[in-house]
PDB file of C-alpha atoms in Angstrom:
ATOM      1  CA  UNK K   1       0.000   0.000   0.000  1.00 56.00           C
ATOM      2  CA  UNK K   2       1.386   3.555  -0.933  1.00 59.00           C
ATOM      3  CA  UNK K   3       1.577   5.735   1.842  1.00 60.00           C
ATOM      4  CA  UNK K   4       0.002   9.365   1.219  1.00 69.00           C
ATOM      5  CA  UNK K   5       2.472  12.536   1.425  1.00 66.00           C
ATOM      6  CA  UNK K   6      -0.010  13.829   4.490  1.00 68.00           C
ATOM      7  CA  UNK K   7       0.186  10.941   6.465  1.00 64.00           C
ATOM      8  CA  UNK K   8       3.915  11.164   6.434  1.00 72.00           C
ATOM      9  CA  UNK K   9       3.936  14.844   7.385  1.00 75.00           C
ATOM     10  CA  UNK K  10       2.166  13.905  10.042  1.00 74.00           C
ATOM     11  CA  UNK K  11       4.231  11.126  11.442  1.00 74.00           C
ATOM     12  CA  UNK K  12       7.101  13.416  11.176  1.00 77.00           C
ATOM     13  CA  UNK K  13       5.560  16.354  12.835  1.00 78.00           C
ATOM     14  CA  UNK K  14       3.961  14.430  15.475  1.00 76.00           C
ATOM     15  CA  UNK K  15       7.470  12.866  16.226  1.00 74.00           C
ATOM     16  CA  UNK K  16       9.016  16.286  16.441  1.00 77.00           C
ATOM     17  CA  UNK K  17       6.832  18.058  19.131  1.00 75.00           C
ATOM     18  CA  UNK K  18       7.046  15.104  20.847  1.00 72.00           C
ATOM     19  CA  UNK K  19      11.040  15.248  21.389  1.00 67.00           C
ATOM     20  CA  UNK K  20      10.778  18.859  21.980  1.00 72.00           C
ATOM     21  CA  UNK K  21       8.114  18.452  24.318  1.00 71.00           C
ATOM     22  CA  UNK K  22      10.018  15.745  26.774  1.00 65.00           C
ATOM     23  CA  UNK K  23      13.418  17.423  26.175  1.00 63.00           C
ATOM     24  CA  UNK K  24      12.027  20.793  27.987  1.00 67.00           C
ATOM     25  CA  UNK K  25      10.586  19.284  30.802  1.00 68.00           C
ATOM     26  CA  UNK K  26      13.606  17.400  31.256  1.00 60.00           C
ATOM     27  CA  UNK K  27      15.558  20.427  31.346  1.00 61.00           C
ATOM     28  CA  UNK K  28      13.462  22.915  32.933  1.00 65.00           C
ATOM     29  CA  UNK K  29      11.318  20.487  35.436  1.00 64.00           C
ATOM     30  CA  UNK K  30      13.601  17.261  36.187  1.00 63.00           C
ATOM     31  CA  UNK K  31      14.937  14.514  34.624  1.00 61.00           C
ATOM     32  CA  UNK K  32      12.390  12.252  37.568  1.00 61.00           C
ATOM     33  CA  UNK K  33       9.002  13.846  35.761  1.00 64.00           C
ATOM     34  CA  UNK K  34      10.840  12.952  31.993  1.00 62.00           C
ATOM     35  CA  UNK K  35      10.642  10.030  33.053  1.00 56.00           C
ATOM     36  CA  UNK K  36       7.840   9.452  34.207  1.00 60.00           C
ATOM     37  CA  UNK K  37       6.063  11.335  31.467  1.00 63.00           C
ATOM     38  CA  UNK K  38       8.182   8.779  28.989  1.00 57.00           C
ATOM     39  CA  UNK K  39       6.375   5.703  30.177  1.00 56.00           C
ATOM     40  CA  UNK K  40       3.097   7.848  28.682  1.00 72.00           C
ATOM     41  CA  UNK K  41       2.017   6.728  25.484  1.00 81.00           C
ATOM     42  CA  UNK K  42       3.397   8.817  23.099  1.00 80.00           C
ATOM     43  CA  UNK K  43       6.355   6.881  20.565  1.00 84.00           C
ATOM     44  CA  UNK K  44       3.773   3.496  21.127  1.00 90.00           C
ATOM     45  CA  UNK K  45       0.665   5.732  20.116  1.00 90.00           C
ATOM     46  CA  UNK K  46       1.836   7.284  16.885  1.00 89.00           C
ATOM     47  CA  UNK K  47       3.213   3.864  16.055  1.00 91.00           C
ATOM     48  CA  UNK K  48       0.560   1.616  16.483  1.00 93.00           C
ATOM     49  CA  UNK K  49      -1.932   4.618  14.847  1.00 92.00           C
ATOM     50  CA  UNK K  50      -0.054   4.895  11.517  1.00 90.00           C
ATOM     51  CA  UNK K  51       0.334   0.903  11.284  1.00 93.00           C
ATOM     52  CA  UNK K  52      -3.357   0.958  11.528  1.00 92.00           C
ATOM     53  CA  UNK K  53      -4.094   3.577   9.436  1.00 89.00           C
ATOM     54  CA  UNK K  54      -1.464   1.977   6.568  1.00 89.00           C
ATOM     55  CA  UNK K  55      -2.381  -1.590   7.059  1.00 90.00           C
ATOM     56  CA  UNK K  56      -5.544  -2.050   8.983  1.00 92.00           C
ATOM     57  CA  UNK K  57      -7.004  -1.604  12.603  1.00 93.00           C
ATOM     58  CA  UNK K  58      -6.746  -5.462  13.078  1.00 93.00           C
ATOM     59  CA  UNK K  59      -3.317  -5.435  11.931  1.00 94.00           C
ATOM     60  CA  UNK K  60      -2.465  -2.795  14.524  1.00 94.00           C
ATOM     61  CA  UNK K  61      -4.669  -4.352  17.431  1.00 95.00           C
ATOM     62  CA  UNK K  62      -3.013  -7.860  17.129  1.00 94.00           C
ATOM     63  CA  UNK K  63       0.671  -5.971  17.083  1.00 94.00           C
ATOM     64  CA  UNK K  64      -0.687  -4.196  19.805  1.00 95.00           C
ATOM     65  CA  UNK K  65      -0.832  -7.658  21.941  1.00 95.00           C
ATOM     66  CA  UNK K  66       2.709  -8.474  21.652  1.00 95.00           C
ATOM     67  CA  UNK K  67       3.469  -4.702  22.126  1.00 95.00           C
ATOM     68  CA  UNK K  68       2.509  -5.231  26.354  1.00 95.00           C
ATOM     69  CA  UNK K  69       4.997  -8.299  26.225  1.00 94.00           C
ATOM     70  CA  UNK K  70       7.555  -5.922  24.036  1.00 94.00           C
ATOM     71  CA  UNK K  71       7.763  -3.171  26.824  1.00 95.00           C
ATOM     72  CA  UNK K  72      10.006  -6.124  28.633  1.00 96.00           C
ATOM     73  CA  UNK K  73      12.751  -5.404  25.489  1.00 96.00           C
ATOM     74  CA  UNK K  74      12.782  -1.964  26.425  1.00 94.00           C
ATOM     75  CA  UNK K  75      13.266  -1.814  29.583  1.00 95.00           C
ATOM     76  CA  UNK K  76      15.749  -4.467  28.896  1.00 96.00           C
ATOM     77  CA  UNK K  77      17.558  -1.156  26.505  1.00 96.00           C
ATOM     78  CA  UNK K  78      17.118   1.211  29.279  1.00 94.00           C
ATOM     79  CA  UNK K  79      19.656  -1.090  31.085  1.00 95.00           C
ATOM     80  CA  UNK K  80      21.610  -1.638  28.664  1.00 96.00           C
ATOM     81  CA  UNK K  81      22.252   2.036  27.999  1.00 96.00           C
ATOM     82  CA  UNK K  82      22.933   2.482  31.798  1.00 94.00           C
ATOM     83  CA  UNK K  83      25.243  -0.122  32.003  1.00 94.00           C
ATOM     84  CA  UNK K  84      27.341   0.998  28.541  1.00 95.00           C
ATOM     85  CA  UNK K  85      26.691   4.316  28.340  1.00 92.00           C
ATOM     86  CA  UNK K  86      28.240   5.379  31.872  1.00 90.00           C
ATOM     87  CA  UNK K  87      31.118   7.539  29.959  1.00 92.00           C
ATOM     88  CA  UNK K  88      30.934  11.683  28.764  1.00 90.00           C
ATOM     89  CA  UNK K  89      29.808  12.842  26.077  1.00 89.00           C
ATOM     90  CA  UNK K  90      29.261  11.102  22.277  1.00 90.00           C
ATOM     91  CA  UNK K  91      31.540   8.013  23.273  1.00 93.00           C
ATOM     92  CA  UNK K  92      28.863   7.615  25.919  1.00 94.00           C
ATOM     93  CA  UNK K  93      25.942   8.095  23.987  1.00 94.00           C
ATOM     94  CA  UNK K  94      27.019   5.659  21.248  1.00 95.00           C
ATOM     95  CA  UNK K  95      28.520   3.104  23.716  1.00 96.00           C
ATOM     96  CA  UNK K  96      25.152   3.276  25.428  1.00 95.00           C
ATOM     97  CA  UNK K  97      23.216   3.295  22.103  1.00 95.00           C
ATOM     98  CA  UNK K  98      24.784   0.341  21.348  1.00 96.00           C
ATOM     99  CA  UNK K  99      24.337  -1.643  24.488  1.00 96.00           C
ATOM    100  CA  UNK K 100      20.812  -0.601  24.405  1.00 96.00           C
ATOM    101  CA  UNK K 101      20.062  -1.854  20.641  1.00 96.00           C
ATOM    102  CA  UNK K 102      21.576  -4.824  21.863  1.00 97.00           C
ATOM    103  CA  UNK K 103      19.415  -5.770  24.474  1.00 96.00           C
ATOM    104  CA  UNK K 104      16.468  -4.524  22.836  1.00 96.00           C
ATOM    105  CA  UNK K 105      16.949  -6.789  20.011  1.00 95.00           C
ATOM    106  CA  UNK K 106      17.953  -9.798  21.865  1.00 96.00           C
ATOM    107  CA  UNK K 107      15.102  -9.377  24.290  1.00 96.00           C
ATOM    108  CA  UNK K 108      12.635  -9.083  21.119  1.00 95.00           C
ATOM    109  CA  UNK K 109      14.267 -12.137  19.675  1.00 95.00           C
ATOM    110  CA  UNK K 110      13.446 -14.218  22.290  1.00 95.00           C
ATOM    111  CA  UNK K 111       9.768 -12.157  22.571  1.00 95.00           C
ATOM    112  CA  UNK K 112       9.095 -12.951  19.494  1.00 94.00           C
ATOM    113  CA  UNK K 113       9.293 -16.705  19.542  1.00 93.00           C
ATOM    114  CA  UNK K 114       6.488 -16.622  22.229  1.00 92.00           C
ATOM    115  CA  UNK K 115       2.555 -16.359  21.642  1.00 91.00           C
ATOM    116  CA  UNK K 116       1.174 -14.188  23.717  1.00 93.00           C
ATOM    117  CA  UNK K 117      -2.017 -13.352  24.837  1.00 94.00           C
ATOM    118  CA  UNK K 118      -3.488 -10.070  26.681  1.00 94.00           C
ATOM    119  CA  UNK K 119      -2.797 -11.672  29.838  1.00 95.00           C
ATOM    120  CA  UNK K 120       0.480 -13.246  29.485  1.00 95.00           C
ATOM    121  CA  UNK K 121       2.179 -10.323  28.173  1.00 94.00           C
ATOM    122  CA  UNK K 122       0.849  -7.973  30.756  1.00 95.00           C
ATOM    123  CA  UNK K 123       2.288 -10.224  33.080  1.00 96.00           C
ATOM    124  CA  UNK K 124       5.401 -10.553  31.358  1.00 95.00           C
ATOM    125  CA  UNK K 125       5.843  -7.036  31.609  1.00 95.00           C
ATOM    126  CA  UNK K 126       4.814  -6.043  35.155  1.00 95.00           C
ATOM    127  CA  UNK K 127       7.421  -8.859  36.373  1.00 96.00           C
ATOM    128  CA  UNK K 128      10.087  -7.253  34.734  1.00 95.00           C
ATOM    129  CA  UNK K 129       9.262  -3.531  36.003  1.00 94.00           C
ATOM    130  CA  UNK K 130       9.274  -5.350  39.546  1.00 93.00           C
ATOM    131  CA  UNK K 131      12.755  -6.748  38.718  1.00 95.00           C
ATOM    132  CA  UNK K 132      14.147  -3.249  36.986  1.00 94.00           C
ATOM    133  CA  UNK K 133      12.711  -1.335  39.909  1.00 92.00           C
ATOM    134  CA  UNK K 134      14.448  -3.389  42.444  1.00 92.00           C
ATOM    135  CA  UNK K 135      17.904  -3.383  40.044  1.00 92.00           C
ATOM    136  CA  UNK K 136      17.567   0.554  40.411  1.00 92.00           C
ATOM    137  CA  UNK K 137      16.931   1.294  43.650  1.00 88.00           C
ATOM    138  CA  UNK K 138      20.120   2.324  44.238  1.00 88.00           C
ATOM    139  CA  UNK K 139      20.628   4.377  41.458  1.00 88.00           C
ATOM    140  CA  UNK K 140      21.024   8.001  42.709  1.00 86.00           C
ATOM    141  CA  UNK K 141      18.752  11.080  41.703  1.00 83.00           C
ATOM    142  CA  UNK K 142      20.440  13.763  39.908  1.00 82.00           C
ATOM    143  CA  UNK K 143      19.367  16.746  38.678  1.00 75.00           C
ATOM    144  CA  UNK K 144      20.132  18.283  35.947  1.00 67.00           C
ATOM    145  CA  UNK K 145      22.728  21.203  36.739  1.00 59.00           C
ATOM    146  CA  UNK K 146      23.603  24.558  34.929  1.00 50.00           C
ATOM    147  CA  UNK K 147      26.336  22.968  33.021  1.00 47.00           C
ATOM    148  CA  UNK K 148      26.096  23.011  29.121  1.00 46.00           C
ATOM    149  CA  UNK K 149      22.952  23.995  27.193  1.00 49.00           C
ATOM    150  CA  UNK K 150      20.670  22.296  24.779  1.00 51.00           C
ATOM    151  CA  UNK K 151      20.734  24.200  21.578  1.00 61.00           C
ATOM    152  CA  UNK K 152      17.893  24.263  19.472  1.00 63.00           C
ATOM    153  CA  UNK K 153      19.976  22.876  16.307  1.00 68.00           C
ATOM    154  CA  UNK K 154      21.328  20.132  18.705  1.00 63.00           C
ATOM    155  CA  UNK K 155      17.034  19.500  19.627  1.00 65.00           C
ATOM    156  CA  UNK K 156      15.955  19.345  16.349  1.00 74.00           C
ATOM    157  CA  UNK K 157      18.593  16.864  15.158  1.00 73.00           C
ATOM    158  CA  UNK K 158      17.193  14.529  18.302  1.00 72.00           C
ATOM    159  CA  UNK K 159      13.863  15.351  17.256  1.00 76.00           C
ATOM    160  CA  UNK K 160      14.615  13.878  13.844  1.00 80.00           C
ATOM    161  CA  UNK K 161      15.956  10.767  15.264  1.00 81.00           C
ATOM    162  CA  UNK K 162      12.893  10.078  16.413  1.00 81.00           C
ATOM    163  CA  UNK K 163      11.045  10.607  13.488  1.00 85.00           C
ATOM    164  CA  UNK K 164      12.876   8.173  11.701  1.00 88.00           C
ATOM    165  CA  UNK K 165      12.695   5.379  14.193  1.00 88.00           C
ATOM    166  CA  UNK K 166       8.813   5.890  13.856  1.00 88.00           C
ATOM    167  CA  UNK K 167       9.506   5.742  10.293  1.00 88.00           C
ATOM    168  CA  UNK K 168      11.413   2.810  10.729  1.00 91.00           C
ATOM    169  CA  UNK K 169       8.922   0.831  12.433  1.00 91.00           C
ATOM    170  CA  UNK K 170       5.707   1.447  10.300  1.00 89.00           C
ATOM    171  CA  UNK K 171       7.489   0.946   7.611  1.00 89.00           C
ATOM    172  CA  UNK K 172       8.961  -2.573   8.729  1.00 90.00           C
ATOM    173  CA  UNK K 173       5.653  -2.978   9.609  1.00 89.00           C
ATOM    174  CA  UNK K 174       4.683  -3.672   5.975  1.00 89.00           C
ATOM    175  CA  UNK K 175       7.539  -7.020   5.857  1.00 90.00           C
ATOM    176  CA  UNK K 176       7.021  -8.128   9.163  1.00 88.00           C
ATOM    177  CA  UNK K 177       4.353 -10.022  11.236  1.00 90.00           C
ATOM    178  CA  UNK K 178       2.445  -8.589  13.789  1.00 91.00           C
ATOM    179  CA  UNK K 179       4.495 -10.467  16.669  1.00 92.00           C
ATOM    180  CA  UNK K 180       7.600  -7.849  15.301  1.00 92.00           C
ATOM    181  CA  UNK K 181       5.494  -5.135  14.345  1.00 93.00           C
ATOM    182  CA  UNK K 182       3.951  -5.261  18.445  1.00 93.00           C
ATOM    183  CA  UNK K 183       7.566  -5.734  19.718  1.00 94.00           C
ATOM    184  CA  UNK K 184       9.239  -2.776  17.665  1.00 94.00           C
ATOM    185  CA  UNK K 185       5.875  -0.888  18.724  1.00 93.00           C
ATOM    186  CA  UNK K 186       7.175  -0.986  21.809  1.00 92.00           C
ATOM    187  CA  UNK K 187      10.697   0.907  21.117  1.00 92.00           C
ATOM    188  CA  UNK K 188      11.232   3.541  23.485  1.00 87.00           C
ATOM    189  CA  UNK K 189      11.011   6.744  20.625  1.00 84.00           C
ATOM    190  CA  UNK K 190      10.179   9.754  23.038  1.00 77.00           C
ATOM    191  CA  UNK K 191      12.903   8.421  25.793  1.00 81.00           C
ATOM    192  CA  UNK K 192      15.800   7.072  23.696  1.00 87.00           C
ATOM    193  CA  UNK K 193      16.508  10.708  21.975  1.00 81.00           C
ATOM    194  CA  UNK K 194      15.693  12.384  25.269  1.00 79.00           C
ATOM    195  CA  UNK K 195      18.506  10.045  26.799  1.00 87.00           C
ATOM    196  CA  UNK K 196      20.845  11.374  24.264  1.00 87.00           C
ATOM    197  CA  UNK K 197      19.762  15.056  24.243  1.00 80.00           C
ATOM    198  CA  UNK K 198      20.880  14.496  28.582  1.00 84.00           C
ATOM    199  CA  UNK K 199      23.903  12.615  28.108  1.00 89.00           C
ATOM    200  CA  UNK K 200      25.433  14.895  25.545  1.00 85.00           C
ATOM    201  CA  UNK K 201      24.245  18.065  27.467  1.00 82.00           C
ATOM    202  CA  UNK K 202      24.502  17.242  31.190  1.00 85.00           C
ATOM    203  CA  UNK K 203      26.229  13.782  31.102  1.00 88.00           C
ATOM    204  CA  UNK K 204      25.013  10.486  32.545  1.00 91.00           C
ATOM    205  CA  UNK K 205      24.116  11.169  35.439  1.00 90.00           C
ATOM    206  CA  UNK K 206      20.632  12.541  34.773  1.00 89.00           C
ATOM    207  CA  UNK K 207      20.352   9.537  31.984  1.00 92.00           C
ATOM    208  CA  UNK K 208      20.611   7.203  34.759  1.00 92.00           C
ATOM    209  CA  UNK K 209      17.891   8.849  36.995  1.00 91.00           C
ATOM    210  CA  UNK K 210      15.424   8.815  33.940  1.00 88.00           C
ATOM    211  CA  UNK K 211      16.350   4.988  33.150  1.00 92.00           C
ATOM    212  CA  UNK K 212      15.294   4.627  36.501  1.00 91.00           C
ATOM    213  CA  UNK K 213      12.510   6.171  36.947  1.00 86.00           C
ATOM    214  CA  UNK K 214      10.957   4.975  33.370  1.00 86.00           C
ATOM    215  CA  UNK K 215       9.778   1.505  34.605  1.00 88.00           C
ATOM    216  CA  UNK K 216       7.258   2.977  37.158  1.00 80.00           C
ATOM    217  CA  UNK K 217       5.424   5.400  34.214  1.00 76.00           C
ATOM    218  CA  UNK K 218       5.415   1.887  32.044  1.00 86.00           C
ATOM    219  CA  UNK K 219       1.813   1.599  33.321  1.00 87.00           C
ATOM    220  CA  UNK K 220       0.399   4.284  31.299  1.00 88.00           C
ATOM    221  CA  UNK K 221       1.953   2.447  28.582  1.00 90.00           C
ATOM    222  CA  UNK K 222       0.356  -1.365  29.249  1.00 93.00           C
ATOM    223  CA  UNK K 223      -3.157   0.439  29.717  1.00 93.00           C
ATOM    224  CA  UNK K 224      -2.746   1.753  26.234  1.00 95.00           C
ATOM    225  CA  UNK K 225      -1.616  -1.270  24.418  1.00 95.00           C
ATOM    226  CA  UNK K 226      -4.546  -3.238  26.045  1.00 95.00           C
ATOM    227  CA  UNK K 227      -7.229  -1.010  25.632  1.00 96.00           C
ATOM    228  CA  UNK K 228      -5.889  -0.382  21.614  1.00 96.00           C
ATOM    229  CA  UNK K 229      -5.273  -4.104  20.975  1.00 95.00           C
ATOM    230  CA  UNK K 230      -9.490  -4.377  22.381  1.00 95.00           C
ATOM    231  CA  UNK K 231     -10.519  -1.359  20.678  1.00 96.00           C
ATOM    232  CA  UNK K 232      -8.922  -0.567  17.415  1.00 95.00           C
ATOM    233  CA  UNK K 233     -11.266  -3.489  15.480  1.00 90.00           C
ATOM    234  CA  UNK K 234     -14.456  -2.619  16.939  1.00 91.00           C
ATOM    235  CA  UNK K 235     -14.303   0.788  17.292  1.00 93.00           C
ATOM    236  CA  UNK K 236     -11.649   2.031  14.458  1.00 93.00           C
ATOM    237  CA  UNK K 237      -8.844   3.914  15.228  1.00 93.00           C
ATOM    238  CA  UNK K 238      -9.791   7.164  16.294  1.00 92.00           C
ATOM    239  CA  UNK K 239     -11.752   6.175  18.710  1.00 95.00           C
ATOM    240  CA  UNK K 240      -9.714   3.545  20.061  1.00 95.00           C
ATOM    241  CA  UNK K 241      -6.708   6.486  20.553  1.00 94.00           C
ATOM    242  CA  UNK K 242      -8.958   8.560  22.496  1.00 94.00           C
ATOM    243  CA  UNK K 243      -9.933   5.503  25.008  1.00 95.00           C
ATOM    244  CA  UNK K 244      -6.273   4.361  25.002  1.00 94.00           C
ATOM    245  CA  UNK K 245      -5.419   7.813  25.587  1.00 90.00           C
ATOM    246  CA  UNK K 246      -8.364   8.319  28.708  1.00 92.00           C
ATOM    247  CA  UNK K 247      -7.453   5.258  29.946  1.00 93.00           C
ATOM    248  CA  UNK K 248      -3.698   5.944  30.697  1.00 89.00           C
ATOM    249  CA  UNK K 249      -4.511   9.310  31.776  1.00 84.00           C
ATOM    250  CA  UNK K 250      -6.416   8.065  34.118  1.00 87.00           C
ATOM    251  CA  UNK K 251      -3.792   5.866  35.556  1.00 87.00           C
ATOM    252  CA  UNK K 252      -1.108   7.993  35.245  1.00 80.00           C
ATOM    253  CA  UNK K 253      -3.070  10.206  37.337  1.00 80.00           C
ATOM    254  CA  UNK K 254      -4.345   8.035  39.846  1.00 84.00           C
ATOM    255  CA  UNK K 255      -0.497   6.563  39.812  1.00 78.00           C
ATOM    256  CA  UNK K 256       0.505  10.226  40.372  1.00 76.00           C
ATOM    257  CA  UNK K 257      -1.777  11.033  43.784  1.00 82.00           C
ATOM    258  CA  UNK K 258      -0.761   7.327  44.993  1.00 81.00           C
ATOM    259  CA  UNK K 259       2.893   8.591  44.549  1.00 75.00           C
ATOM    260  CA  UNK K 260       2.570  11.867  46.774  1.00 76.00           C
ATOM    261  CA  UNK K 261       0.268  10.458  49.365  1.00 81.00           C
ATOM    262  CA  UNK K 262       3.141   8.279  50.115  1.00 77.00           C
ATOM    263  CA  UNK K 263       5.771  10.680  50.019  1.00 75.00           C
ATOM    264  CA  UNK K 264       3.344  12.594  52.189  1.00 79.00           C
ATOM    265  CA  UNK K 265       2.831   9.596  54.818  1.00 76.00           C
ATOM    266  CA  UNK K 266       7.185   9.745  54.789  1.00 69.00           C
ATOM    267  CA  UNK K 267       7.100  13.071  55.866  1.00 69.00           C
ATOM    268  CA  UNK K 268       4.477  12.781  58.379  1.00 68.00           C
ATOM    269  CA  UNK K 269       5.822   8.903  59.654  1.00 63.00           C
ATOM    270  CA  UNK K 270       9.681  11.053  60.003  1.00 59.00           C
TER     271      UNK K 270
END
């Protein structure tokens, strides 16, 4: 199928704001609410959308299934990247980029061979953000400091990188099956350029605080590959965004309050 000029544009602007978007709260809030705000359905929303909208919603709600098992590969890259990636500046990013990849990939390898259902990779996933979480805890907070800035050349260029791993995977989605399609659905495309837009600006020490905070916003994420992968054929795929989209706002916000009542019970309990 020949994809239209305007649904292109719109993958690519869609992809840009969405960089921008993460990359100033990073800078300007902290790196803790990045990422969080990661885990939200943003890279997994455009990518399941447009491989509906160029193949069909069924096409995009069985990916979507093996998408809630593929969020295991990427948190399997976030530790990859923090374990490679520990050095300053590009030789960091790219020895972290590659560490990354190569979890992802080897995690989606052995995803693949699998046939999941709703249940089973939900499951899948939530045991692994109970395994990352506890592998982080010790992993330090750290802010981002006044050192370097993030030019808006330097932004752009990030931005761009994730427009072509969205690019990437809808367009792979036309060779592959849906078991890949879901999987590479799951590639982290708002946090991976954010990662490098931190480590090449500030270093990796607010990379590492984002990696570790990402698992815990993964919820959002699950809630919208379920409710897609039960929506998309019955209700199309407009409709099936918006519910995917109210359903992990919902969580993220309930997540959210459950977060600072407990901070708040510290405080109190101290």
């Amino acid at each position: 199928m020949e994809v239209p000029l305007s649904w292109q544009l719109a993958k690519l602007a869609v992809s840009i704001g969405m960089v921008l978007g993460l990359g100033a709260i990073a800078v300007r809030v902290s790196p803790r609410i990045a990422g969080l705000l990661a885990g939200y359905p943003l890279g997994t929303a455009i990518a399941l959308f447009f491989i509906g909208l160029e193949l069909s919603p069924a096409f995009a709600a069985e990916s979507a299934v093996h998408t809630l098992a593929g969020f295991t590969a990427t948190l399997a890259m976030g530790g990859g990247y923090l374990l490679c990636g520990r050095r300053e500046g590009f030789r960091g990013v790219l020895a972290g980029t590659a560490g990354g990849v190569a979890a992802f990939l080897a995690t989606g390898l052995a995803l693949t061979q699998i046939e999941f259902t709703r249940v089973t990779g939900t499951l899948t996933t939530l045991v692994a953000i109970a395994a990352f979480l506890r592998l982080y805890r010790r992993v330090p907070d750290v802010r981002v400091t006044a050192r370097g800035t993030v030019t808006w050349p330097a932004l752009m260029l990030r931005a761009l990188l994730a427009a072509a791993i969205i690019f990437a995977i809808t367009g792979l989605a036309h060779v592959l099956p849906a078991a890949w399609a879901g999987v590479m659905s799951a590639f982290p495309i708002s946090m991976y350029p954010m990662l490098v837009i931190l480590h090449l600006a500030h270093g990796p020490g607010p990379v590492a605080t984002v990696i570790k905070h990402y698992p815990a916003g993964l919820g959002a994420l699950l809630w919208y590959a379920l409710c897609v992968s039960l929506t998309y054929d019955r209700l199309g795929l407009a409709l099936g965004t918006l519910a995917g989209f109210a359903v992990a706002t919902v969580w993220l916000l309930a997540w959210t309050r459950l977060q600072a009542w407990r901070r708040t019970r510290s405080v109190v309990a101290a």
